[in-house]
CSV table of C-alpha atoms in Angstrom, one decimal:
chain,number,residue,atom,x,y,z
G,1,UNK,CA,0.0,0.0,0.0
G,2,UNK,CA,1.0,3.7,-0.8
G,3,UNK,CA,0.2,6.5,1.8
G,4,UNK,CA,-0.8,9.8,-0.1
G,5,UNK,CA,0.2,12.5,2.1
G,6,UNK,CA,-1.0,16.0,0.1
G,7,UNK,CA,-4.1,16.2,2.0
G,8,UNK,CA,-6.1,17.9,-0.7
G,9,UNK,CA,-7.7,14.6,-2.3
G,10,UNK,CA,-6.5,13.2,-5.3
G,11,UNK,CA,-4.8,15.7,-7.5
G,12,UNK,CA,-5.4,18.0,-5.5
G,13,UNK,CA,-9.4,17.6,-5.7
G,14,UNK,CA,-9.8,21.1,-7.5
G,15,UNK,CA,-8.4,22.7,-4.2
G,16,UNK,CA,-4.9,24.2,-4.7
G,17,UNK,CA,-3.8,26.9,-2.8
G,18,UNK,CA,-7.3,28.4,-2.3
G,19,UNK,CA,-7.4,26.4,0.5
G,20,UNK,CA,-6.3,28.0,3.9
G,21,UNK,CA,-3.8,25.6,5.6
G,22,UNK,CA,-3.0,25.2,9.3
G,23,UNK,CA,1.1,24.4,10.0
G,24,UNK,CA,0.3,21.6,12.5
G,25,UNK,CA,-2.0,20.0,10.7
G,26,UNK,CA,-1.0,20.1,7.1
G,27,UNK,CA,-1.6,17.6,5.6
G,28,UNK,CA,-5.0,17.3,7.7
G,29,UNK,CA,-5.4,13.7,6.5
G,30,UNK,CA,-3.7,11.0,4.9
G,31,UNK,CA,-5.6,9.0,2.2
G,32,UNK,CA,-3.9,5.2,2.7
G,33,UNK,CA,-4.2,3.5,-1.1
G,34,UNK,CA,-3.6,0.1,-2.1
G,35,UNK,CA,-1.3,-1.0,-4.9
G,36,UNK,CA,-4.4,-2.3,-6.8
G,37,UNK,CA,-8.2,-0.8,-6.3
G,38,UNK,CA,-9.2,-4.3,-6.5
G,39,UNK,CA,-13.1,-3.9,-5.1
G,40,UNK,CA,-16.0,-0.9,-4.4
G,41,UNK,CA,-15.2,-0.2,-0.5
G,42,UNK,CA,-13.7,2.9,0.3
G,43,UNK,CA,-12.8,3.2,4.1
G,44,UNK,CA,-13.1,6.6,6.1
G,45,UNK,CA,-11.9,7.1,9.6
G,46,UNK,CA,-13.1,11.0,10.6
G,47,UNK,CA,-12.9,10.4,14.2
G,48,UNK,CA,-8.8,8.9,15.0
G,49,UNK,CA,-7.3,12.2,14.2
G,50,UNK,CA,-5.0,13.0,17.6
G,51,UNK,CA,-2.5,15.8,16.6
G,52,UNK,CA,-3.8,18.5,19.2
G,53,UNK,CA,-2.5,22.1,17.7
G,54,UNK,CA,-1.0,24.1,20.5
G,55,UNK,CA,-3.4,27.2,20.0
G,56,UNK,CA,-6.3,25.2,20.7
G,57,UNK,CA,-4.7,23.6,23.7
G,58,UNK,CA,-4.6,27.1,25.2
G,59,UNK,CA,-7.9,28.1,24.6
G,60,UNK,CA,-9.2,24.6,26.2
G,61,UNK,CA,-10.2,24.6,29.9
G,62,UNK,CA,-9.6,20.8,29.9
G,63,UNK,CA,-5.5,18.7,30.0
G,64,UNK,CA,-5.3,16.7,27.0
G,65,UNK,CA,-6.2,13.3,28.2
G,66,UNK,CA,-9.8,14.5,28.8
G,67,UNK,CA,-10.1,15.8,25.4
G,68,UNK,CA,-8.9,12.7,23.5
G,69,UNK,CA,-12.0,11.3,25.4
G,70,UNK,CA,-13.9,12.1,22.0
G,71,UNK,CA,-11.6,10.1,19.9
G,72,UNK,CA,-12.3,7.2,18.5
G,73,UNK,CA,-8.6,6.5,19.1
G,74,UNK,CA,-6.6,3.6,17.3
G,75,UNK,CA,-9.9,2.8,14.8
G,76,UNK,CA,-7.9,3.5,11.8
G,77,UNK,CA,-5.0,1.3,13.1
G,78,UNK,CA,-7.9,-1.3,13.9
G,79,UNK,CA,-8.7,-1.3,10.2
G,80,UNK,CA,-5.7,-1.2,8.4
G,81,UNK,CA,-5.6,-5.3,7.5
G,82,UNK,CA,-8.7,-4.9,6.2
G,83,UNK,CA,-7.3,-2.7,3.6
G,84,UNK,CA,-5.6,-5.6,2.1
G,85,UNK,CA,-8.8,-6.2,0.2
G,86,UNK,CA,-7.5,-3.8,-2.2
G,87,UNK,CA,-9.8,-0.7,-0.8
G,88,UNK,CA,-8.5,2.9,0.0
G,89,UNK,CA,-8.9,4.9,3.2
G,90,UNK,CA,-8.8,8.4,4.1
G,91,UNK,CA,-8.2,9.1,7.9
G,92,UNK,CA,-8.4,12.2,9.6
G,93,UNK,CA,-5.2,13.7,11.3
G,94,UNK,CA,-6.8,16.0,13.3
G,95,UNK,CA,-9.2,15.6,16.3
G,96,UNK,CA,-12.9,15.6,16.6
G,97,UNK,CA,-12.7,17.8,19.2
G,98,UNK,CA,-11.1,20.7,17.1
G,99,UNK,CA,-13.5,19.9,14.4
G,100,UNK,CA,-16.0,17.2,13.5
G,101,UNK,CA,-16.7,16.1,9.5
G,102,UNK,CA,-19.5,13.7,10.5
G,103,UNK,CA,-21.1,16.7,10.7
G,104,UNK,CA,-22.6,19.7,8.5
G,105,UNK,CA,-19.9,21.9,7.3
G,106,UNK,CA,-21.6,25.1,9.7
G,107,UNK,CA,-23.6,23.3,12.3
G,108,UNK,CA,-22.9,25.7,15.1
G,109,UNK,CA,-23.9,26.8,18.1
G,110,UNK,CA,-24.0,30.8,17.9
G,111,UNK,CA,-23.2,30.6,21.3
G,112,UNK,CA,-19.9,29.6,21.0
G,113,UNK,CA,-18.8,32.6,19.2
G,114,UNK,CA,-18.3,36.2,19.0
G,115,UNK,CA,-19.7,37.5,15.8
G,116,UNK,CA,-22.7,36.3,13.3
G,117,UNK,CA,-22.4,33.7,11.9
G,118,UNK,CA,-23.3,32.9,8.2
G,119,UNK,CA,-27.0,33.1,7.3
G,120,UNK,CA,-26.5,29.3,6.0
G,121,UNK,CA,-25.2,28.0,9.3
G,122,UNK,CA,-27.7,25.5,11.0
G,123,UNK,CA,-28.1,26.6,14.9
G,124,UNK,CA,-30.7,24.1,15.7
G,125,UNK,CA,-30.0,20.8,15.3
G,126,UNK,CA,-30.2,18.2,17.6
G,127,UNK,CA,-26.4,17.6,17.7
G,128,UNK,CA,-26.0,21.7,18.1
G,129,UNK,CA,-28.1,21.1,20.8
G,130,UNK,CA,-26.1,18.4,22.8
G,131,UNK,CA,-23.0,20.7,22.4
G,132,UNK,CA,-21.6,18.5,19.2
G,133,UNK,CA,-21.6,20.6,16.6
G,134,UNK,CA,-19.3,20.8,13.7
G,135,UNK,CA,-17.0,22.6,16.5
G,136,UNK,CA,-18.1,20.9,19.8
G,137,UNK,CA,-18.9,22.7,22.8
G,138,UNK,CA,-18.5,20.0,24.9
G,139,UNK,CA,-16.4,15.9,25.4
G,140,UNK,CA,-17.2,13.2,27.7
G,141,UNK,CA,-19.6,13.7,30.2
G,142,UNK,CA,-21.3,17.1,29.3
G,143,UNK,CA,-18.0,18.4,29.8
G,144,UNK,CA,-17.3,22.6,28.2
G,145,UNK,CA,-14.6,22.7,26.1
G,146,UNK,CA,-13.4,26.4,26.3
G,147,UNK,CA,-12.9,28.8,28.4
G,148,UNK,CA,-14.9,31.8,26.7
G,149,UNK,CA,-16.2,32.2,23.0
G,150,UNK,CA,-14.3,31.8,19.7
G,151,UNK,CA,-14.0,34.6,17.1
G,152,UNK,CA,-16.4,33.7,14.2
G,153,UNK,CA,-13.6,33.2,11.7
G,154,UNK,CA,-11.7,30.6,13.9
G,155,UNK,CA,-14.7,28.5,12.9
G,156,UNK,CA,-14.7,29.9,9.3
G,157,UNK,CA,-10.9,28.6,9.4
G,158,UNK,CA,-11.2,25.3,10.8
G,159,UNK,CA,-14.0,24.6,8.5
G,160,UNK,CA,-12.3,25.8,5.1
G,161,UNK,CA,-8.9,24.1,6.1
G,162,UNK,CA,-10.6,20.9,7.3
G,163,UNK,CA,-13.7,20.2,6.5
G,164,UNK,CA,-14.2,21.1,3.0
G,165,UNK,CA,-10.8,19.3,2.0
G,166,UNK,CA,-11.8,16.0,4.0
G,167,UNK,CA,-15.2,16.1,2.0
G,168,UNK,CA,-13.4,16.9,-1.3
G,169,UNK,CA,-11.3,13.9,-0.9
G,170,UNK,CA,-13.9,11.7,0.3
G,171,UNK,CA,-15.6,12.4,-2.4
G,172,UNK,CA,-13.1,11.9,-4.7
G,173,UNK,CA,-12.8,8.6,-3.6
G,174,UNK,CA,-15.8,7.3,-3.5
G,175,UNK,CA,-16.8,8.7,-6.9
G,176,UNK,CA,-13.7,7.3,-8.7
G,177,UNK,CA,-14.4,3.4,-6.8
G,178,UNK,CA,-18.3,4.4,-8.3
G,179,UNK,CA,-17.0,4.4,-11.9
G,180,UNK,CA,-14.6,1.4,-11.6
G,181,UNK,CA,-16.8,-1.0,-10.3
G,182,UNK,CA,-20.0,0.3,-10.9
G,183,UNK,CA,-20.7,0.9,-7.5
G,184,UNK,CA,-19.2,2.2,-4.1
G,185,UNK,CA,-19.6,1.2,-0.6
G,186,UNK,CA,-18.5,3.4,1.8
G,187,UNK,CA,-17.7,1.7,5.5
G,188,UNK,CA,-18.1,4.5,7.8
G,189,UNK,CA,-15.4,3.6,10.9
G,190,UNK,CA,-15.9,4.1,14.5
G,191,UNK,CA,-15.9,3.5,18.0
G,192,UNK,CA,-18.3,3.6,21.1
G,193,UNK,CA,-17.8,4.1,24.6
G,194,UNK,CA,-18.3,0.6,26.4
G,195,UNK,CA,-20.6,2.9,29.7
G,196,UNK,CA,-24.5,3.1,28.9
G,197,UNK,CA,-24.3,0.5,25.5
G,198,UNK,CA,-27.9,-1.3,25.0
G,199,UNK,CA,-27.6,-5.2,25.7
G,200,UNK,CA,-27.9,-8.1,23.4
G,201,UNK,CA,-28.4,-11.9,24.6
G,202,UNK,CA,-27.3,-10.7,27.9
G,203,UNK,CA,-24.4,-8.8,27.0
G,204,UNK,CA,-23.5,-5.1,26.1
G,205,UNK,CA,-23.1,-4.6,22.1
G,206,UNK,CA,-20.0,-5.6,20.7
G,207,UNK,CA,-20.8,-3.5,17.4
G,208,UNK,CA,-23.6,-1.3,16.0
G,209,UNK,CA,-24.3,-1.2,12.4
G,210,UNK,CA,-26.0,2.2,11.2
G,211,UNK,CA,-27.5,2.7,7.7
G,212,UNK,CA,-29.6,5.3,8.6
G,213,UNK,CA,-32.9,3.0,9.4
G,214,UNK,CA,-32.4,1.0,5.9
G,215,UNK,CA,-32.0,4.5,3.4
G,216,UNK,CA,-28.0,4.6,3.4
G,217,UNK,CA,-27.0,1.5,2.3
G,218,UNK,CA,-28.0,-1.6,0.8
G,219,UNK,CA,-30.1,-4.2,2.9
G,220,UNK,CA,-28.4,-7.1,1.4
G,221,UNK,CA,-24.5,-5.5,2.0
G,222,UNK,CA,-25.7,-4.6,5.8
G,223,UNK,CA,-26.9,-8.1,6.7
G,224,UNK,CA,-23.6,-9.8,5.1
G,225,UNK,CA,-21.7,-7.6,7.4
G,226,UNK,CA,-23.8,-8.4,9.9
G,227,UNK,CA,-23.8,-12.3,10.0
G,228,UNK,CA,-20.0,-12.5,9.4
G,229,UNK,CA,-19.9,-10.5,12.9
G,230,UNK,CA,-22.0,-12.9,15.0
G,231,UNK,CA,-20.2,-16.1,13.1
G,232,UNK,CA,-17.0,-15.0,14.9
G,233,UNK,CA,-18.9,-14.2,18.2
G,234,UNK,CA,-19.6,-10.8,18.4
G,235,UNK,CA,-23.4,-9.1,19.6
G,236,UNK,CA,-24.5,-7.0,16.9
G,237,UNK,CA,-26.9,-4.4,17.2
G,238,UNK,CA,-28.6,-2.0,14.4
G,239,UNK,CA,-29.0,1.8,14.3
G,240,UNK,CA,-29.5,2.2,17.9
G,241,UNK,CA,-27.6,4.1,19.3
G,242,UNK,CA,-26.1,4.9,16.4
G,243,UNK,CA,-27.5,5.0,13.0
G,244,UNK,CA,-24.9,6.9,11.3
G,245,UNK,CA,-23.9,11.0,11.2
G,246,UNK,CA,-23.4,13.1,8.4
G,247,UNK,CA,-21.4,11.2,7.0
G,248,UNK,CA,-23.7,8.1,6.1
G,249,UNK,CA,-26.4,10.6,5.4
G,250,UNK,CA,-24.7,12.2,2.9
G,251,UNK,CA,-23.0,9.8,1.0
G,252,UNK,CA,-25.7,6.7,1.0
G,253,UNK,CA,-27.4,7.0,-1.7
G,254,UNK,CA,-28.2,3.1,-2.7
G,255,UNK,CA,-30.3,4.6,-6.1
G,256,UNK,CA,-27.7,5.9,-7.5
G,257,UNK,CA,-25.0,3.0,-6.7
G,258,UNK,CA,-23.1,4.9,-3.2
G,259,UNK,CA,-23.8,3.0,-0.3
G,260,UNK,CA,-22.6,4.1,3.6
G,261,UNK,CA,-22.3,2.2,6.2
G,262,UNK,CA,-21.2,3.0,9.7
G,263,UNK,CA,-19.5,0.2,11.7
G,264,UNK,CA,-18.9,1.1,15.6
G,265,UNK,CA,-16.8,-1.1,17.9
G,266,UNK,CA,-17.4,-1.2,21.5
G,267,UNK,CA,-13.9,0.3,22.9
G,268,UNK,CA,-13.8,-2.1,25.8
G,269,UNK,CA,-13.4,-5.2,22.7
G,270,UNK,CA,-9.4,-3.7,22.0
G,271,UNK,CA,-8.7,-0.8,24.4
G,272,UNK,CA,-8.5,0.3,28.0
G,273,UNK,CA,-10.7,3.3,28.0
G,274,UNK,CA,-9.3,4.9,31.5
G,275,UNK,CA,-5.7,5.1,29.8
G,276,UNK,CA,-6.3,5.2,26.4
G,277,UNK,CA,-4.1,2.5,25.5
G,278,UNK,CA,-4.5,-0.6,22.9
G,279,UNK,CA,-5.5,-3.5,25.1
G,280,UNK,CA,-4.0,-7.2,24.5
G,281,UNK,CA,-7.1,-8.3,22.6
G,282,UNK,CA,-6.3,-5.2,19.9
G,283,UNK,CA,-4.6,-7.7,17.4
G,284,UNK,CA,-7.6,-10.2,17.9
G,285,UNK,CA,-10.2,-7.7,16.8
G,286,UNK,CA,-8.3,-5.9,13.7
G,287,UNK,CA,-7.6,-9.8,12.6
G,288,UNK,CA,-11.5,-10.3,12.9
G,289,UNK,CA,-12.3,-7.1,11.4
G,290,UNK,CA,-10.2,-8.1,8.5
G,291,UNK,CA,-11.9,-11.4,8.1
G,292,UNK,CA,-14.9,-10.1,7.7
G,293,UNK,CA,-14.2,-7.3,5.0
G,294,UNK,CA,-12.5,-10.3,2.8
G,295,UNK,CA,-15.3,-12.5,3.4
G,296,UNK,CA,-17.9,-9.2,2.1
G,297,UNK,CA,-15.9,-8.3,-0.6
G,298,UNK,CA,-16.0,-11.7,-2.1
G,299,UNK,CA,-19.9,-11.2,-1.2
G,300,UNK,CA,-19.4,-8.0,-3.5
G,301,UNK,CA,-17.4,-9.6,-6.4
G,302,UNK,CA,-19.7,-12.6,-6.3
G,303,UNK,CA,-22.5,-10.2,-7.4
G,304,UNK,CA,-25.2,-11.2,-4.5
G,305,UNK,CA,-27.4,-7.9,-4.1
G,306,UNK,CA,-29.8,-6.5,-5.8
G,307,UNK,CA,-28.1,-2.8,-5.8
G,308,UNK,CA,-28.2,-1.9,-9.8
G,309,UNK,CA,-25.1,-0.7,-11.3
G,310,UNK,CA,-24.8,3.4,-11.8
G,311,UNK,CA,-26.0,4.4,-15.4
């Protein structure tokens, strides 16, 4: 595999030097390819960025270890094997925390920040409302962020340097695996804290699949996924919590050949959550992981769903 550094998407997605950049976080993601395309799943990991830059540190009310509390920390690492299936993946560099791209690009909380913000900016979502906006107000338990408001065009900055080149490349990716193989599935990755999870046969869930309540992706791709999980042993669960962010939303659209998929892993499976370290079964699960991608993308290149190929 070849790791594509220029943070900008392929060629440069259209983006150039329009694009404000940020010194300690240039590139802001890396796009991992492999030496041959050789099936439709692209790969995104939005949430496993953990390069803190040193202004936001200051403005923080919280040490670092609390912040990386939002991370899904080590998922990208976790899914590397399963690139061998000849997929791409784009990973984030920098933290949710600092910005979110599961997320609209301006879905803000006006009272975060001194100034107005743009007349497209959506102030009342659900997720503005929880504090977990595009830039968060709050990690963890309800915890604030910052110590006092942001300058408007902090957020303006975050969001041109970040957000629009992580969605540039995405897209990018997902349209060029769209032409190639007639279709694209785009595995969403993540993790979930193991407190509060809903139970299955006894136990807390293992791993949630979200497709949006049935609209993002595929039935037939969701349940292959889905079986291969519990024939190794894990408690799968469906939308609930989690049925998928912006993300899954936005690029699941099984009519016209895109299919997302979010995949979340319980962080007690392959981490010790107090410390934020890997835990001894990490290997275990990123072999597993692995297993099943091969086994779906020979469900894929065996042509057993119904999904058309785009015109």
């Amino acid at each position: 595999m070849s790791d594509r550094n220029n943070g900008y998407g392929l060629d440069g997605a259209g983006l150039g030097s329009a694009v404000p950049r940020l010194p300690e976080l240039d590139p802001p993601f890396d796009i991992i390819e492999p030496e041959v395309e050789a099936c439709p799943v692209v790969f995104s990991s939005p949430h496993s960025g953990s390069i803190y830059p040193s202004a936001f540190l200051k403005t923080a009310r919280l040490d670092p270890l609390t912040l990386r509390r939002s991370e899904d920390a080590f998922v990208d690492e976790l899914f590397i094997p399963a690139l061998s299936i000849g997929a791409p993946m784009l990973r984030a560099r920098f933290p949710r925390a600092y910005l979110d791209v599961n997320r609209e690009p301006f879905e803000l909380d006006p009272r975060m920040f001194d100034g107005r913000l743009p007349s497209h900016a959506n102030t009342r979502s659900i997720r503005v409302a929880g504090g977990l906006g595009t830039i968060a107000r709050i990690v963890g338990e309800a915890q604030e962020i910052y110590w006092g408001r942001l300058p408007v065009a902090e957020a303006m900055l975050r969001i041109e340097a970040l957000h629009r080149p992580y969605h540039a490349a995405l897209k990018t990716l997902v349209e060029r695996t769209r032409k190639r193989f007639g279709m694209a599935v785009l595995v969403d990755c993540h993790s979930m804290p193991s407190t509060n999870l809903p139970t299955e046969n006894g136990g807390k869930a293992d791993v949630v699949l979200g497709d949006r309540y049935g609209t993002s992706c595929d039935p037939g791709f969701v349940d292959c996924i889905d079986y291969e999980l519990r024939l190794l042993g894990y408690r799968v669960l469906r939308n609930k919590p989690y049925a998928g962010g912006y993300i899954t939303e936005y690029y699941g659209e099984p009519s016209m050949a895109r299919h997302a998929l979010q995949i979340e892993f319980n962080r007690g499976l392959y981490m010790d959550e107090a410390r934020l370290a890997r835990s001894d079964n990490f290997d275990a699960l990123s072999r597993d992981i692995a297993k099943v991608m091969e086994r779906f993308a020979a469900f894929l290149a065996a042509g057993s769903s119904g999904a058309a190929a785009a015109e």
